[in-house]
mmCIF file of C-alpha atoms in Angstrom:
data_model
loop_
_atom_site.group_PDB
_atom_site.id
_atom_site.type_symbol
_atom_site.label_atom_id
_atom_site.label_comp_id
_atom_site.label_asym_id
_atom_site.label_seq_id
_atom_site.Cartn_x
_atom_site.Cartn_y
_atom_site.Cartn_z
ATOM 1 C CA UNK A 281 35.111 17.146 28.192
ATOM 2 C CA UNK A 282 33.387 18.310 25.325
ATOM 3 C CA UNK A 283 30.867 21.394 24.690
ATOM 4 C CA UNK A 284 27.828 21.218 23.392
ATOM 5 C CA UNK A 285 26.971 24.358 21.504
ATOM 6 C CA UNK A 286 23.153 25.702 23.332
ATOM 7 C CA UNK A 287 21.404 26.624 20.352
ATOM 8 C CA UNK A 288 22.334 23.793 18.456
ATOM 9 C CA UNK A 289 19.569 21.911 16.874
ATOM 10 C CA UNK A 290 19.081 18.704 14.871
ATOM 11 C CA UNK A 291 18.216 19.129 11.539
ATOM 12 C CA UNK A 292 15.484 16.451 10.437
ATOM 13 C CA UNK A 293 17.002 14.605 6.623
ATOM 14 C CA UNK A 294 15.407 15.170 4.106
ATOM 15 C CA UNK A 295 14.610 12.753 1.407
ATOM 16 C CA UNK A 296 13.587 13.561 -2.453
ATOM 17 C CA UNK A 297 10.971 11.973 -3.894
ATOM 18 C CA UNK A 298 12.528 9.514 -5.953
ATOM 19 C CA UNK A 299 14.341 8.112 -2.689
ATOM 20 C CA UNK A 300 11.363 8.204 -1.509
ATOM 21 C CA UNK A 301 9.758 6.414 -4.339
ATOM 22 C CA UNK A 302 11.970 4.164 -5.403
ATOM 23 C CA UNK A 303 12.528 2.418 -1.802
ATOM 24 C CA UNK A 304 8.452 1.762 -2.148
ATOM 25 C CA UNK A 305 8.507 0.777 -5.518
ATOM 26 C CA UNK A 306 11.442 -1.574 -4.350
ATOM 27 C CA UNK A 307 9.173 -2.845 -1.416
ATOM 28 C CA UNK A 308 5.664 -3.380 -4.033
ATOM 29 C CA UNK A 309 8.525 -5.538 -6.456
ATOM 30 C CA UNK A 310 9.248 -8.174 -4.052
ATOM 31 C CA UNK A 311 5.772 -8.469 -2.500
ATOM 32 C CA UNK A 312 3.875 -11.234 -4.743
ATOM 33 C CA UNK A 313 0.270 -11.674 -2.925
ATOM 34 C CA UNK A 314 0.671 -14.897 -3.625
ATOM 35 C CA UNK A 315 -0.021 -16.434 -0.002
ATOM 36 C CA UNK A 316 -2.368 -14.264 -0.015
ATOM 37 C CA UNK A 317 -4.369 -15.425 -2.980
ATOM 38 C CA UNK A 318 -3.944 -18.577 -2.041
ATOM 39 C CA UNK A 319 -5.979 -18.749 1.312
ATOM 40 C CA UNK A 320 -8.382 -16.525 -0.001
ATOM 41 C CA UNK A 321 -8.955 -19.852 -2.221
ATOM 42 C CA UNK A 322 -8.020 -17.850 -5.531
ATOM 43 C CA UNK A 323 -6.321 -20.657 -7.482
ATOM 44 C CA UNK A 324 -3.012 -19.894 -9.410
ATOM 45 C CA UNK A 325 -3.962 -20.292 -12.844
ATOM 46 C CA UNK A 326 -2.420 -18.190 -15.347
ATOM 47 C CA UNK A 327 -4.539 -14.857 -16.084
ATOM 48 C CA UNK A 328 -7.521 -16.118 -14.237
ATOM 49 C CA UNK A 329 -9.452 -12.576 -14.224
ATOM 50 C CA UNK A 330 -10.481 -13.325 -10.829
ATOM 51 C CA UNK A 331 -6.850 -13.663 -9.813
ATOM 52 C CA UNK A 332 -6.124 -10.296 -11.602
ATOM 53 C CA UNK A 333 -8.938 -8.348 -10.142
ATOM 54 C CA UNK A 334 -7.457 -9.511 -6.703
ATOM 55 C CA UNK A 335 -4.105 -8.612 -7.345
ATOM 56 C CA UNK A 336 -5.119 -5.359 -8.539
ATOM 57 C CA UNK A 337 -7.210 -5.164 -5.331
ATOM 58 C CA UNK A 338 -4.455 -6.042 -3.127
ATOM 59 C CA UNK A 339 -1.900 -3.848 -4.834
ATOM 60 C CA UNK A 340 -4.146 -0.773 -4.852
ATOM 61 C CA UNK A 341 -4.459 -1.387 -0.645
ATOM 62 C CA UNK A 342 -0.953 -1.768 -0.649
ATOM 63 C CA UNK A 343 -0.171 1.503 -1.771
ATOM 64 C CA UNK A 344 -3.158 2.907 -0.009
ATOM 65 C CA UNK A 345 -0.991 1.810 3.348
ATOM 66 C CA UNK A 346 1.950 3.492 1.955
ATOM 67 C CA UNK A 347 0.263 6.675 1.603
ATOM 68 C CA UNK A 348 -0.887 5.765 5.233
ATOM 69 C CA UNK A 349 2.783 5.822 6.245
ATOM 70 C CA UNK A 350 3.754 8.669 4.223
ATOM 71 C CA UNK A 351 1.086 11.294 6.070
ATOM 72 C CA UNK A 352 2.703 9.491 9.515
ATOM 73 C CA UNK A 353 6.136 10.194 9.096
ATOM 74 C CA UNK A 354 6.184 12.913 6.218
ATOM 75 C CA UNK A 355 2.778 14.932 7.030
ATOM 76 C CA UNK A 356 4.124 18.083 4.735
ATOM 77 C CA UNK A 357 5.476 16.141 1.788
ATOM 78 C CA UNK A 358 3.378 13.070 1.656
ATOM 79 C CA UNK A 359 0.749 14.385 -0.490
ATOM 80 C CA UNK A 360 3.558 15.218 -3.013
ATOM 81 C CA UNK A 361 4.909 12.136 -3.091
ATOM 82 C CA UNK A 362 1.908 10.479 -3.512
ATOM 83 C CA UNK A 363 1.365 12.239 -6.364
ATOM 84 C CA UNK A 364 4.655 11.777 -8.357
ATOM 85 C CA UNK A 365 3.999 8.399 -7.650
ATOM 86 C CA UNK A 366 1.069 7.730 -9.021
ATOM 87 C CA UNK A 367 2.424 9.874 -12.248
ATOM 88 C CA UNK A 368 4.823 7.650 -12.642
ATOM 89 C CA UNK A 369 2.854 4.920 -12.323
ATOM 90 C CA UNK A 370 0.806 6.061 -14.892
ATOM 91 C CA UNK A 371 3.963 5.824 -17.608
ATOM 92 C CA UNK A 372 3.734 2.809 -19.813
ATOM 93 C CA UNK A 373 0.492 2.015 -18.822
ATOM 94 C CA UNK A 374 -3.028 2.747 -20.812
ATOM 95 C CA UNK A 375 -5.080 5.481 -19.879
ATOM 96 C CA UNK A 376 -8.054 3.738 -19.037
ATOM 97 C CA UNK A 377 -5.966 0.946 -17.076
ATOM 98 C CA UNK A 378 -3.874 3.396 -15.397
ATOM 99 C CA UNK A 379 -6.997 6.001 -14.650
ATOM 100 C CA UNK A 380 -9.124 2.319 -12.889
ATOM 101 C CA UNK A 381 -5.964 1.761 -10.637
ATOM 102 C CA UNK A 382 -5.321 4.869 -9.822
ATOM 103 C CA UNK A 383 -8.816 5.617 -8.599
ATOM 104 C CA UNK A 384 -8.615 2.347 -6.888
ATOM 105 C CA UNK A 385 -5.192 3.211 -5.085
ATOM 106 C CA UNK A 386 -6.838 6.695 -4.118
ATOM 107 C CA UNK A 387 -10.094 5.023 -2.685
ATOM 108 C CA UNK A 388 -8.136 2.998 -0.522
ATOM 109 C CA UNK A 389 -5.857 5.960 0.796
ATOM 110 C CA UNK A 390 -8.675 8.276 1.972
ATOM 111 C CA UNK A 391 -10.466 4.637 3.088
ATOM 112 C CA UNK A 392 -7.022 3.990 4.936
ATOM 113 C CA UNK A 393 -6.669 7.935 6.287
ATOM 114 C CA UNK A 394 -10.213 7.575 7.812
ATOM 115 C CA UNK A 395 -9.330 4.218 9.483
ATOM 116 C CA UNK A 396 -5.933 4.614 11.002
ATOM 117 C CA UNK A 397 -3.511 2.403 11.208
ATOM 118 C CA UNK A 398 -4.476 0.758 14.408
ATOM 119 C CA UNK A 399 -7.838 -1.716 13.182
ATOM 120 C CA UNK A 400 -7.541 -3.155 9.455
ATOM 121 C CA UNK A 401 -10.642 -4.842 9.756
ATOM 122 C CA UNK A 402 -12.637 -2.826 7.841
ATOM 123 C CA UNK A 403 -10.124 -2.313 5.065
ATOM 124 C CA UNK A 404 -9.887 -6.345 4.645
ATOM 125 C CA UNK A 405 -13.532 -6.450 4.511
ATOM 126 C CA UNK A 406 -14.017 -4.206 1.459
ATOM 127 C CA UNK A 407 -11.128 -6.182 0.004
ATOM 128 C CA UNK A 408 -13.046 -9.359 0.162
ATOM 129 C CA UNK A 409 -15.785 -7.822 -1.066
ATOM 130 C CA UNK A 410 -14.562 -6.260 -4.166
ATOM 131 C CA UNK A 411 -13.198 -9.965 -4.744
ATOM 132 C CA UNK A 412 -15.970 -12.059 -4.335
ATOM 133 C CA UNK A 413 -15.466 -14.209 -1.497
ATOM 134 C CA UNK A 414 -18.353 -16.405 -0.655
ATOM 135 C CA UNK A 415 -20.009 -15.124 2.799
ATOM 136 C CA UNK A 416 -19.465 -18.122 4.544
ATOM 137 C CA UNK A 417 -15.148 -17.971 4.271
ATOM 138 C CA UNK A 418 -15.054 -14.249 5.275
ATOM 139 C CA UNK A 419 -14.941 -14.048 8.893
ATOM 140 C CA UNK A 420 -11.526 -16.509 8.673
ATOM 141 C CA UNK A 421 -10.460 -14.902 5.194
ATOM 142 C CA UNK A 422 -11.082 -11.264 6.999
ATOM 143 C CA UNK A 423 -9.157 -12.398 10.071
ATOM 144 C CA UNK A 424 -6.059 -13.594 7.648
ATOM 145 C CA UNK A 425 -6.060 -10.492 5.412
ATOM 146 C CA UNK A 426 -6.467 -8.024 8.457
ATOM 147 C CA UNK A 427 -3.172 -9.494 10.445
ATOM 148 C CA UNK A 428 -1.689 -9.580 6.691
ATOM 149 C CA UNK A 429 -2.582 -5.825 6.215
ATOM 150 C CA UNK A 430 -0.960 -4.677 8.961
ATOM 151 C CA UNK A 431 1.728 -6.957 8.625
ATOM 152 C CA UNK A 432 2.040 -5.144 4.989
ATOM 153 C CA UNK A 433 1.808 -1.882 6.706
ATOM 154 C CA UNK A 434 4.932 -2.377 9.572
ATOM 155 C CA UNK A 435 7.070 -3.720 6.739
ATOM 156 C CA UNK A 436 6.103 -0.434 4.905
ATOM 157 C CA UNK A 437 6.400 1.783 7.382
ATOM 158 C CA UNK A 438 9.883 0.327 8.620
ATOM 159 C CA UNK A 439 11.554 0.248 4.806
ATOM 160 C CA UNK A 440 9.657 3.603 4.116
ATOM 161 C CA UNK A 441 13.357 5.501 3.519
#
């Protein structure tokens, strides 16, 4: 029979933020957008600025979630690594390219903080928007990004450490 000390208590891990970062940064790699672009009718032709501007779009909301899941299961450090993120995103990157995404990334975070995490319709909406899908293939394209987006966020929230 074993003892179990009364004031013991469990002492949450912490994590730095590189572990942090780099299991995100990981997670961003291996996600391409690509089924994504393609049933938002965004053909795959090689530097298509339309193609770009939605990746660019896509990848700023995806790290908009992450910062979603950071103030969820980090509320005291998440603003931290948010930041050293984004600073190291910056590196190798011009200042005027790296300033656009980075505002982009932040819009969707505080878009993302007002919304929750439990109704990504709104979110998908000013997605398509910001890539030009004609009116009449948004309420399916909405409906696909939406279950994508949240399908985005539950893989980033389980692989968030």
């Amino acid at each position: 029979m074993t003892k179990t000390q009364p004031n013991a208590s469990i002492t949450p891990a912490a994590y730095t933020s590189e572990e942090v970062i780099s299991h995100f940064e990981a997670i961003l790699e291996d996600t391409s957008f690509s089924p994504q672009l393609h049933y938002l009718g965004i053909k795959r032709v090689p530097m298509s600025p339309r193609r770009r501007r939605a990746r660019q779009e896509l990848q700023a909301m995806f790290v908009g979630l992450w910062k979603l899941a950071l103030d969820k299961s980090f509320p005291a450090q998440s603003d931290e690594f948010f930041h050293d993120f984004l600073e190291k995103y910056k590196e190798g990157r011009s200042v005027k390219q790296a300033g656009q995404m980075c505002e982009k990334i932040n819009n969707y975070a505080e878009m993302l903080k007002t919304c929750g995490d439990k109704d990504f319709t709104d979110i998908a909406a000013h997605v398509l928007s910001k890539i030009n899908i004609p009116q009449a293939d948004c309420p399916k394209a909405s409906l696909a990004l939406a279950l994508d987006i949240r399908a985005f966020y539950q893989t980033i929230f389980e692989r968030l450490i």
